[in-house]
Tab-separated table of C-alpha atoms in Angstrom:
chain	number	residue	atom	x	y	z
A	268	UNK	CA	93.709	37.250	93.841
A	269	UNK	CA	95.481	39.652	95.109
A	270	UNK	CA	95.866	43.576	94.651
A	271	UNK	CA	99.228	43.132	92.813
A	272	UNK	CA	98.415	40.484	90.404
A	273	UNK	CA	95.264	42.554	89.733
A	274	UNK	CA	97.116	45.553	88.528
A	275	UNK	CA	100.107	42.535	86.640
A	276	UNK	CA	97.112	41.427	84.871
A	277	UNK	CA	95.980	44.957	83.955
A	278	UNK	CA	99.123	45.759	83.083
A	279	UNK	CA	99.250	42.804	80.532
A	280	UNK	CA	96.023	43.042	78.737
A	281	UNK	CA	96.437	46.808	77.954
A	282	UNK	CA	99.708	46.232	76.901
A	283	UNK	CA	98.886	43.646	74.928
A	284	UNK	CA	95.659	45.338	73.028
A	285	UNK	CA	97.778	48.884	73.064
A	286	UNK	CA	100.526	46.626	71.066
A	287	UNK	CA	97.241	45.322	68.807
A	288	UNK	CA	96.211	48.882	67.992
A	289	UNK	CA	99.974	50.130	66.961
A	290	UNK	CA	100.333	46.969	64.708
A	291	UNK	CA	96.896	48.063	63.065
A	292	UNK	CA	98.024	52.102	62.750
A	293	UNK	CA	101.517	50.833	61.556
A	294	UNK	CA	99.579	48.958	58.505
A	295	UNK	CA	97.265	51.619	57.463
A	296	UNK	CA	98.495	55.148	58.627
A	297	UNK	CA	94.994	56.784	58.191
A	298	UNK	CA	93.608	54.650	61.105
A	299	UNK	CA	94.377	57.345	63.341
A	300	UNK	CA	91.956	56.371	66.115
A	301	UNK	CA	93.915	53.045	66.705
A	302	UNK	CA	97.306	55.325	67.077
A	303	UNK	CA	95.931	57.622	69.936
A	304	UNK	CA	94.013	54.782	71.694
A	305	UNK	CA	97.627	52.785	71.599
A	306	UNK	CA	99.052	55.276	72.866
A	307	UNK	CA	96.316	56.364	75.533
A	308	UNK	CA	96.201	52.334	77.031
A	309	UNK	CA	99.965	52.157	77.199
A	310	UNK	CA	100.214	55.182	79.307
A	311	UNK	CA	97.187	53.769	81.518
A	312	UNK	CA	99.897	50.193	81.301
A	313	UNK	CA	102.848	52.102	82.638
A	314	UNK	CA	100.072	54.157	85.488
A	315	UNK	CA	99.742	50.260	86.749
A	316	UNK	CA	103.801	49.694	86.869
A	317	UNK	CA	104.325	52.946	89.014
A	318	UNK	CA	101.241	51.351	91.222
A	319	UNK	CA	103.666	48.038	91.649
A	320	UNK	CA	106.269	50.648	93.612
A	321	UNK	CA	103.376	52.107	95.591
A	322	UNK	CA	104.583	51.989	99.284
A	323	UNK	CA	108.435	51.424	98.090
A	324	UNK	CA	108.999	54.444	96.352
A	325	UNK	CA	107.740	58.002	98.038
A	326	UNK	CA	103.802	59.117	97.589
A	327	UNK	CA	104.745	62.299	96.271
A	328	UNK	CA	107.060	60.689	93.524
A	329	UNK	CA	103.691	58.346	92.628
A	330	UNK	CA	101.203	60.773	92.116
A	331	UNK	CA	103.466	63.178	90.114
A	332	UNK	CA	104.180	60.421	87.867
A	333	UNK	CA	100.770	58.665	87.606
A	334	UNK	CA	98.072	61.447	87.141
A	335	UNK	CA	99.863	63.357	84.720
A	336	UNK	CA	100.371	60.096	82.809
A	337	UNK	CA	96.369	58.969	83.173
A	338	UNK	CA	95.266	62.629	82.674
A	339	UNK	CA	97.292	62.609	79.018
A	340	UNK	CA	95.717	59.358	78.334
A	341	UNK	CA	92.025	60.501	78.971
A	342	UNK	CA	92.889	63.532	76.607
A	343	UNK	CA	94.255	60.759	73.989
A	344	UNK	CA	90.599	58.912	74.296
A	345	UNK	CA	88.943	61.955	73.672
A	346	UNK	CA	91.227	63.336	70.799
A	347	UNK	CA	90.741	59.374	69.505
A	348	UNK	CA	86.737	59.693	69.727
A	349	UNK	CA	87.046	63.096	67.867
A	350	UNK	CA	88.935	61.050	64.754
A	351	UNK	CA	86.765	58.559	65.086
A	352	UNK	CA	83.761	60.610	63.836
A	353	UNK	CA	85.665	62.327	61.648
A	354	UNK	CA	86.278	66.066	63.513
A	355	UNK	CA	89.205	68.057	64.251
A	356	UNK	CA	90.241	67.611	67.836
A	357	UNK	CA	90.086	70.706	70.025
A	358	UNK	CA	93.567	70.622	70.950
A	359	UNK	CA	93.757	73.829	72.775
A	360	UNK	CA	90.496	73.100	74.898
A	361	UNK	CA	91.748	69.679	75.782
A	362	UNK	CA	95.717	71.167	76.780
A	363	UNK	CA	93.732	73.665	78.814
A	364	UNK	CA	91.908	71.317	80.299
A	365	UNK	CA	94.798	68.773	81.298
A	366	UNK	CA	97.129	72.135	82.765
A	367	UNK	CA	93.695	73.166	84.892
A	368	UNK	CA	93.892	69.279	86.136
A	369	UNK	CA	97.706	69.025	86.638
A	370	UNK	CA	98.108	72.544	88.455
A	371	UNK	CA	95.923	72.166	91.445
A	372	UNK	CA	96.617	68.524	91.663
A	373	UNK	CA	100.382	69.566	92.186
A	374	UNK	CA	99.558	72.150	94.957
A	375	UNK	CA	97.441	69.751	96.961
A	376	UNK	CA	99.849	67.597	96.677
A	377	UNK	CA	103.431	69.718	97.298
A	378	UNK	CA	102.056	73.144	98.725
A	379	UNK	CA	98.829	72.001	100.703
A	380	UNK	CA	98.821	68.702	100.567
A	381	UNK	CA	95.230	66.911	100.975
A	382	UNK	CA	94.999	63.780	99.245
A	383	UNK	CA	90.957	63.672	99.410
A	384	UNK	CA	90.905	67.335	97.459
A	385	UNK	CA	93.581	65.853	94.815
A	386	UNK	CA	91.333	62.600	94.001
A	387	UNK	CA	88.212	64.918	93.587
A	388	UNK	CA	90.011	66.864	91.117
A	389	UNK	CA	91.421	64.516	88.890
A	390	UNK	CA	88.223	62.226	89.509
A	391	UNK	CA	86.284	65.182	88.219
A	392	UNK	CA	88.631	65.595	85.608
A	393	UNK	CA	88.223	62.227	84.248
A	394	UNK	CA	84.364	62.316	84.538
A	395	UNK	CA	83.917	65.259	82.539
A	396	UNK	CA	86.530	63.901	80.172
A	397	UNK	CA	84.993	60.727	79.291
A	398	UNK	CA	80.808	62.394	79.887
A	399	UNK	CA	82.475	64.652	76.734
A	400	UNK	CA	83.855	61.384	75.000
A	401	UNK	CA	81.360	59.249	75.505
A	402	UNK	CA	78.870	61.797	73.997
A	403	UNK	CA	80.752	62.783	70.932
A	404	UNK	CA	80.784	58.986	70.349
A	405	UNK	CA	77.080	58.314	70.651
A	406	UNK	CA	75.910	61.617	69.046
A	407	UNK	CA	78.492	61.651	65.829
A	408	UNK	CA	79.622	58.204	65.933
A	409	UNK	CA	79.719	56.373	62.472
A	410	UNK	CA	78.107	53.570	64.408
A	411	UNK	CA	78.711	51.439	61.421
A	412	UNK	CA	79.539	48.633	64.034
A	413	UNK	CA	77.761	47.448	66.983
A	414	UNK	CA	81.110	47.819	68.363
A	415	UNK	CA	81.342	51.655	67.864
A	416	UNK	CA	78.532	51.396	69.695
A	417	UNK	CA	79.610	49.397	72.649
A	418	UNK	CA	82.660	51.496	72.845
A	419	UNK	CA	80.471	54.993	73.316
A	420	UNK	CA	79.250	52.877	75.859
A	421	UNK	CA	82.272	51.478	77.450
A	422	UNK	CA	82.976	55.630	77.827
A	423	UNK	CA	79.674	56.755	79.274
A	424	UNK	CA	80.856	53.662	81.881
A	425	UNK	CA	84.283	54.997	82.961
A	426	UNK	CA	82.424	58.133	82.851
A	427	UNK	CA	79.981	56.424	85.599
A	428	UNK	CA	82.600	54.828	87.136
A	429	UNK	CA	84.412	58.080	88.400
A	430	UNK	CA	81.397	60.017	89.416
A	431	UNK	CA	81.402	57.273	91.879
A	432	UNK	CA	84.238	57.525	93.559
A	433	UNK	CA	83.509	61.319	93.115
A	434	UNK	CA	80.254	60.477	95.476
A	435	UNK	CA	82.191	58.059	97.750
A	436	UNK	CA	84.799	61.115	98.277
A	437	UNK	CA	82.046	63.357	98.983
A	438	UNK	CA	80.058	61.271	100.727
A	439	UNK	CA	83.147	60.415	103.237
A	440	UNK	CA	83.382	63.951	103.514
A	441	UNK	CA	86.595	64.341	101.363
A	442	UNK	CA	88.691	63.317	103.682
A	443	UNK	CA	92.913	63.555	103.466
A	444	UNK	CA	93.679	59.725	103.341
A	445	UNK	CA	91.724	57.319	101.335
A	446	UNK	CA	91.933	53.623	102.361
A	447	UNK	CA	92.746	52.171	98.637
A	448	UNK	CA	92.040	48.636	101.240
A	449	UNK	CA	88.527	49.409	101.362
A	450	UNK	CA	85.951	47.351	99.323
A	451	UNK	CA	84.314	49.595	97.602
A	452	UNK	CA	87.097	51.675	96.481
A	453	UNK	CA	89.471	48.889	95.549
A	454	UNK	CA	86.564	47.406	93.481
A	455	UNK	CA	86.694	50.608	91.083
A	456	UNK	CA	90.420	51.311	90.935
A	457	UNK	CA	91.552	47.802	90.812
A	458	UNK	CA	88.966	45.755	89.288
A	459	UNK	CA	85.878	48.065	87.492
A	460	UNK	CA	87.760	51.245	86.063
A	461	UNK	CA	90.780	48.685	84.353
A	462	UNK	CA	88.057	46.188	83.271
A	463	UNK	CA	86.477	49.137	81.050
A	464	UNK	CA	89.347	50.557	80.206
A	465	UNK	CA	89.945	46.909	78.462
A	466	UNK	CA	86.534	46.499	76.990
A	467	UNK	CA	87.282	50.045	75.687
A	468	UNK	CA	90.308	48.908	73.981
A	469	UNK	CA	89.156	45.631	72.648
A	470	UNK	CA	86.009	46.984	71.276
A	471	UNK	CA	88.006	49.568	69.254
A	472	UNK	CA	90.488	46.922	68.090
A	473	UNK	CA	87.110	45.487	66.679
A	474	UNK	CA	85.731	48.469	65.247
A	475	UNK	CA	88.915	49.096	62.972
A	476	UNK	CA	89.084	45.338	62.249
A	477	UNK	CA	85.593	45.352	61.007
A	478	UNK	CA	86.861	48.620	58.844
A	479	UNK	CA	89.187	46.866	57.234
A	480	UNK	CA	87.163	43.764	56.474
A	481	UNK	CA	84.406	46.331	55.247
A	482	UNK	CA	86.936	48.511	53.477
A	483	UNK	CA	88.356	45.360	51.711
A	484	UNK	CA	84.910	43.961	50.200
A	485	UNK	CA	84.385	47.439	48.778
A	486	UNK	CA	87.441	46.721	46.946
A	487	UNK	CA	86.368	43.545	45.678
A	488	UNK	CA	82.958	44.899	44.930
A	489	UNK	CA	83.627	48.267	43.704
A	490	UNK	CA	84.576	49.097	40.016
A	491	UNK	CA	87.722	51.473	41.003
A	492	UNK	CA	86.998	53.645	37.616
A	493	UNK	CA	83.830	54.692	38.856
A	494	UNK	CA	82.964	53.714	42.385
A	495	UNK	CA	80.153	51.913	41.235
A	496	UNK	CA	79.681	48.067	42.034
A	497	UNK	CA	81.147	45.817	39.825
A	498	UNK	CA	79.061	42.758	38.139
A	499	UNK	CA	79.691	40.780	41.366
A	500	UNK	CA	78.902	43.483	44.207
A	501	UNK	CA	75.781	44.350	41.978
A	502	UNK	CA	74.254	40.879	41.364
A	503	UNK	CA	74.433	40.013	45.432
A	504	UNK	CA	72.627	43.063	46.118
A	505	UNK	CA	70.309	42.931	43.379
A	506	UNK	CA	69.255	39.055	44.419
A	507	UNK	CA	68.846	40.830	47.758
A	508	UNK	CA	66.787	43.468	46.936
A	509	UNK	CA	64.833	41.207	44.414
A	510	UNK	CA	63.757	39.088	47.326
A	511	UNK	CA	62.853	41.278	49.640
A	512	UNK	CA	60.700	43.346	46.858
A	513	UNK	CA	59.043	39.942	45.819
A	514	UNK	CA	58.370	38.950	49.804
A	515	UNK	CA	56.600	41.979	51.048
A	516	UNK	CA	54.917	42.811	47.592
A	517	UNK	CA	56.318	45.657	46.253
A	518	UNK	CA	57.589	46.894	42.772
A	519	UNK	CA	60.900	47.318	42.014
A	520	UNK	CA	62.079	48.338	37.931
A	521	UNK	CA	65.823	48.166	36.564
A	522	UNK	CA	67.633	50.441	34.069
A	523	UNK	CA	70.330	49.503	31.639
A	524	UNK	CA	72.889	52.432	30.226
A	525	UNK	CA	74.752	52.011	27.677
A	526	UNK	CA	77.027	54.829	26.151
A	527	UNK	CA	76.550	55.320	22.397
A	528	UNK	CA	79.636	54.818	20.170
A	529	UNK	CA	82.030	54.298	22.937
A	530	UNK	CA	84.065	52.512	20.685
A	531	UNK	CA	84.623	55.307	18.161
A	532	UNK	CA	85.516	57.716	21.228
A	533	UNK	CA	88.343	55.324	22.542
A	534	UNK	CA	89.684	54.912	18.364
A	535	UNK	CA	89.543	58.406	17.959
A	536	UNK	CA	90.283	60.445	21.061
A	537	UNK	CA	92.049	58.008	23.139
A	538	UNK	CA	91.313	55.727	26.737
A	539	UNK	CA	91.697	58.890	28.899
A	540	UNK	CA	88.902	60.558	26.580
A	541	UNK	CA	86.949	57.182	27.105
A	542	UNK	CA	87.414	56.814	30.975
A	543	UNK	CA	86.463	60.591	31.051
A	544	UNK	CA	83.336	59.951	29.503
A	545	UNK	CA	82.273	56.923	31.212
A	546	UNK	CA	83.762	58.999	34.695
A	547	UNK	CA	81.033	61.562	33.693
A	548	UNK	CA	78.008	59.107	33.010
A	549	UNK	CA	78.738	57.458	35.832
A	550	UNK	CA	78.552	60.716	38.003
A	551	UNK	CA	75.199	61.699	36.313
A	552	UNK	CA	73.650	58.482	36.849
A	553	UNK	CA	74.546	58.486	40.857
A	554	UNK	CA	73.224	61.667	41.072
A	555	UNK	CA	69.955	60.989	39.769
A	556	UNK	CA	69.145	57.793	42.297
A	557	UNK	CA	68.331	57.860	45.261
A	558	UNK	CA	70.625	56.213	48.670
A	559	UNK	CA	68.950	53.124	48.381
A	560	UNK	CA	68.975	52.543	44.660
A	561	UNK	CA	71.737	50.059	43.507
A	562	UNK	CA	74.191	51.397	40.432
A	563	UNK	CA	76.472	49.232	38.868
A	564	UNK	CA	78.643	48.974	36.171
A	565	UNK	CA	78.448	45.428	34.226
A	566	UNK	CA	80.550	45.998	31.526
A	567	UNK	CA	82.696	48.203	29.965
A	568	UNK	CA	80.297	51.699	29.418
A	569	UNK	CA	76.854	49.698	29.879
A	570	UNK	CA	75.433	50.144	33.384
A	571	UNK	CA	72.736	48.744	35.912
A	572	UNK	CA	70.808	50.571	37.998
A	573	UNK	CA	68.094	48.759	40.565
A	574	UNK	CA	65.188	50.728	41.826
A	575	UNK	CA	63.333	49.157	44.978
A	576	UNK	CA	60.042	50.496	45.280
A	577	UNK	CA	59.843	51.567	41.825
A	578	UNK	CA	57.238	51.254	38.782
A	579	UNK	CA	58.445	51.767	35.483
A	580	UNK	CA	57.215	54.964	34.406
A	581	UNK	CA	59.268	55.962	37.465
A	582	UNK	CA	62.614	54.313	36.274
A	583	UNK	CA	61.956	56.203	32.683
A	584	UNK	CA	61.311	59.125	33.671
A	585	UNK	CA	65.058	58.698	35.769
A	586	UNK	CA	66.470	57.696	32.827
A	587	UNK	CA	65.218	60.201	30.107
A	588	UNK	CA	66.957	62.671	32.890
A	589	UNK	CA	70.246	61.245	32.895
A	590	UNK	CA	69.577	60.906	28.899
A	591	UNK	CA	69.167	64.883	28.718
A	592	UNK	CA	72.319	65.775	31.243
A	593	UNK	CA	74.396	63.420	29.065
A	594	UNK	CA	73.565	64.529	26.166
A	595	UNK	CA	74.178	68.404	27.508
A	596	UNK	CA	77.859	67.627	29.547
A	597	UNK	CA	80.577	69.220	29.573
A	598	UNK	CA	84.067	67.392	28.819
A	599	UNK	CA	87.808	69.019	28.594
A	600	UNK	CA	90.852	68.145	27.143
A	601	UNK	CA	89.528	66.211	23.676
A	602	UNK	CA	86.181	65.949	24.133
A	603	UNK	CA	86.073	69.519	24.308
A	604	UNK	CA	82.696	70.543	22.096
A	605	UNK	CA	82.243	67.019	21.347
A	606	UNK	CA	78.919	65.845	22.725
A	607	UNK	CA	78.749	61.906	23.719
A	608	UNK	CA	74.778	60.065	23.978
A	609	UNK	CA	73.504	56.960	25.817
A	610	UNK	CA	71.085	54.828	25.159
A	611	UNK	CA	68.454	52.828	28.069
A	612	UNK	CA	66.511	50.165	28.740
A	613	UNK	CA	63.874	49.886	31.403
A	614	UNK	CA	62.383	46.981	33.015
A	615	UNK	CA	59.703	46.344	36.103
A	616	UNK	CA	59.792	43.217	38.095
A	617	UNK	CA	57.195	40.409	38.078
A	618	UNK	CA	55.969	38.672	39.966
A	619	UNK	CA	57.107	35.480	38.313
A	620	UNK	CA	60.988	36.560	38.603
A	621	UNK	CA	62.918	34.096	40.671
A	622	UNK	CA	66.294	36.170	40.154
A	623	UNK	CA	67.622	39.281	39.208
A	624	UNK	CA	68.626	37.918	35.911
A	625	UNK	CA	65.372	37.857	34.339
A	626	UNK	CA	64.881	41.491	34.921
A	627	UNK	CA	68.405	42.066	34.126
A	628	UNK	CA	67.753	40.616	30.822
A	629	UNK	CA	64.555	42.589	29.924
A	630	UNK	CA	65.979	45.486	30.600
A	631	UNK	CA	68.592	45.196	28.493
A	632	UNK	CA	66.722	43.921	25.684
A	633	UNK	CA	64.938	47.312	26.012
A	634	UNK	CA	68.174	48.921	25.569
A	635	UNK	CA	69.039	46.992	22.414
A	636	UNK	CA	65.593	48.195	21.298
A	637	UNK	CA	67.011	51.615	21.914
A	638	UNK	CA	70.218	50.979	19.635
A	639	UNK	CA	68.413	49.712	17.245
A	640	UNK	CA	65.764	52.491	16.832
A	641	UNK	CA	68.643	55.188	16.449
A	642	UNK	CA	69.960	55.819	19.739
A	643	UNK	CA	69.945	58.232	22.314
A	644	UNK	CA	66.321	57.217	23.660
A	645	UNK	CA	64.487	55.830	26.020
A	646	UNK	CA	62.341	52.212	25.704
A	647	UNK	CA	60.216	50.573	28.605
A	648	UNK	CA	59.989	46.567	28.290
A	649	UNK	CA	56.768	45.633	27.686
A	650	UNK	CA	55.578	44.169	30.721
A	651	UNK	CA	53.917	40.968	28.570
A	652	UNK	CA	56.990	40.443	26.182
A	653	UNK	CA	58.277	37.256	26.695
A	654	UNK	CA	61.033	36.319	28.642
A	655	UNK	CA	64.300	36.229	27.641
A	656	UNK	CA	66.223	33.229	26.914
A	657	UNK	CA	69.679	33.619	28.007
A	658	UNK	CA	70.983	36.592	30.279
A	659	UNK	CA	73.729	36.834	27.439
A	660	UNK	CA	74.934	40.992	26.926
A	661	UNK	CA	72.638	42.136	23.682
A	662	UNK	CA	74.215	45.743	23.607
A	663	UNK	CA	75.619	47.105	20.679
A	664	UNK	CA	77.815	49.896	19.955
C-alpha cells in the first residue's frame, strides 16, 4: 500500500472515531473527555490532509500548518487525560508549553531554517507531552475499565514512539533533511504513530461507552431517594456475596431497619418531612458500614444491610449505633424538635442457606420482634430458631 492511501486511511478512521466521540459529548455534555479527544483526533485528521499536498504545495506552508495543528492536539490529549481523572487542567502550563514548541519551530523553519533541529523540537515536545499524559492516566486514572487502562497505555506508546525518532534524529546526527522514504522513519510517521493514535481513540470511545452502560445499571439499581440499591440491585449482590461467603467459609450477618411510625410522620407532617427522615436514616446507616458492606432499601423506610465477613454480635453492635444517632438527629423545617426511632433485626448466615432469602427473612423476623417488644431496639435471631416460611415483609408500623 502505498504512502498516500496510508495517510487516506488514517485520515478516515480518526475521522470517523473523532465523529464517534462528538456524537457521545453531544448526548451527555458532562463527558468532557470524549469532547477534547474529538477534537484532538480531528486536528491529527486534517495534519494527514495537509500531508496529501506535501510536495504540491510549498514546505514552509506545510509545516506552519501541520505542527501547530498536532502540537494543539497533543495539548487536547493531555487536557482530556486531566478530565478524565477528574483534575483541573493546567491551562497556563500547557499554553506555555505549546508557544515554547511553536516559537523555535517557526525560526528553524523561516529565520534559520534546519529541518533536523525543527523535528527534534516538536518530537521532544510530543514525548514529554504524552510521558506527562500517559502518567497522569496510570497514576490517577479511574481505571474502572480495562480500557482506561489500555488507553494510559496507548499514551506511554506514542510517548515511546517519539523518543524514537528523537534517537533516530540524534543518532543520524540531526541532520537538515530527513528522508520521510526511509524504512524506519516512514514506519513511525505513517504506519506506528497513526495506528496508536487510533487505538487511543477507540479505547476511549470504549471507556465512555462502558460509563454509560455502568452509569445506566446504577439507575436501574439505585433507589434515586437515597442512593441506596433498590430490592433488585440488592438481591443480585446479596446472592453474590452469599455465595462467595458460603464457598470459602466465612460468616457473613444481615440487618433489617425499619423506621418507627413512619406512617404517622407522612399523616402528620407531610412526604417532604417523610423523605427527610428516611434521607437522614439512610445517611446514618451508610456511614456506619464499611465499602464493602451492601445497603439497600427494600421497601418504603425498611432497609437491608449485608455484612461479608461478619458475626452477629458484630452486625448489632452496627446497628445499636445507627439506633443511638437516629434516635439523637437533627431534622429542619417540621421535624424540627421532633425526634423519629428505628427499629432492627439482625441475622448471621448458616451454613444451610442456599439464598439470600433465608437470611433476609430471619432478619427481619428479628425486626418484627423489635416492633413488637416496644420499639426502638435491637434483637439478634436466634441462630437455632427455625426457618422462616415465606420471605413475605413481617414489618409493622
Amino acid at each position: 500500500m502505498g504512502a498516500s492511501h496510508l495517510i487516506s486511511l488514517n485520515i478516515a478512521v480518526l475521522g470517523f472515531i473523532g465523529a464517534v466521540l462528538f456524537v457521545l459529548w453531544n448526548h451527555d455534555k458532562r463527558q468532557k473527555t470524549a469532547l477534547y479527544w474529538a477534537v484532538a483526533l480531528t486536528l491529527v485528521a486534517i495534519h494527514w490532509v495537509v500531508n496529501l499536498y506535501r510536495g504540491e504545495w510549498s514546505d514552509t506552508l506545510v509545516v506552519l500548518l501541520n505542527n501547530p495543528l498536532v502540537s494543539l492536539a497533543v495539548s487536547l490529549t493531555v487536557c482530556a487525560t486531566y478530565i478524565r481523572v477528574d483534575r483541573q487542567p493546567p491551562w497556563a502550563l500547557l499554553a506555555v508549553g505549546w508557544f515554547a514548541t511553536i516559537l523555535p519551530l517557526c525560526w528553524y523553519q523561516l529565520v534559520t531554517p534546519h529541518t533536523g533541529v525543527r523535528i527534534l523540537i516538536v518530537s521532544t515536545s510530543y514525548v514529554l507531552h504524552f510521558v506527562w499524559a500517559g502518567f497522569i492516566s496510570l497514576r490517577y486514572g479511574p481505571h474502572r475499565h480495562n480500557a482506561d487502562i489500555l488507553m494510559s497505555l496507548c499514551l506511554v506508546a506514542l510517548a515511546f514512539l517519539c523518543a524514537m525518532r528523537v534517537g533516530f534524529l540524534i543518532h543520524a546526527g540531526i541532520p537538515n533533511a530527513l528522508d520521510h522514504r526511509d524504512p524506519f522513519v516512514a514506519s513511525i510517521i505513517l504506519v506506528a504513530i497513526p495506528s496508536v493514535f487510533v487505538g487511543c481513540g477507540l479505547f476511549v470511545v470504549l471507556a465512555i461507552g462502558l460509563d454509560l452502560m455502568e452509569e445506566l445499571r446504577n439507575v436501574a439499581e439505585r433507589d434515586p431517594l437515597t442512593n441506596t440499591l433498590n430490592r433488585r440491585g440488592f438481591m443480585a449482590r446479596a446472592n453474590q456475596e452469599l455465595q462467595r461467603a458460603q464457598r470459602h467459609n466465612r460468616p457473613l450477618a444481615m440487618i433489617a431497619g425499619d423506621l418507627d411510625f413512619f406512617k404517622q410522620v407522612n399523616d402528620r407532617f407531610g412526604h417532604a418531612a417523610g423523605d427527610q427522615a428516611i434521607v437522614t436514616f439512610a445517611d446514618i446507616l451508610q456511614a456506619a458500614c464499611r465499602e464493602i458492606d451492601i445497603v439497600g432499601r427494600l421497601g418504603g423506610e425498611e432497609f437491608f444491610v449485608l455484612l461479608p465477613d461478619t458475626k452477629d454480635e458484630q452486625a448489632r453492635d452496627i446497628a445499636e449505633r445507627v439506633r443511638a444517632l437516629y434516635e439523637g438527629a437533627k431534622f429542619d423545617d417540621g421535624l424540627i424538635n421532633h425526634t423519629l426511632t428505628a427499629s432492627f433485626g439482625v441475622a448471621e448466615m448458616r451454613t444451610s442457606d442456599q439464598e439470600v432469602g433465608q437470611l433476609l427473612s430471619r432478619a427481619d423476623k428479628a425486626l418484627y420482634q423489635a416492633k413488637e417488644n416496644g420499639r426502638n431496639q435491637v434483637i439478634v435471631a436466634k441462630k437455632t430458631q427455625p426457618e422462616m416460611v415465606t420471605n413475605k415483609a413481617l414489618s409493622v408500623a
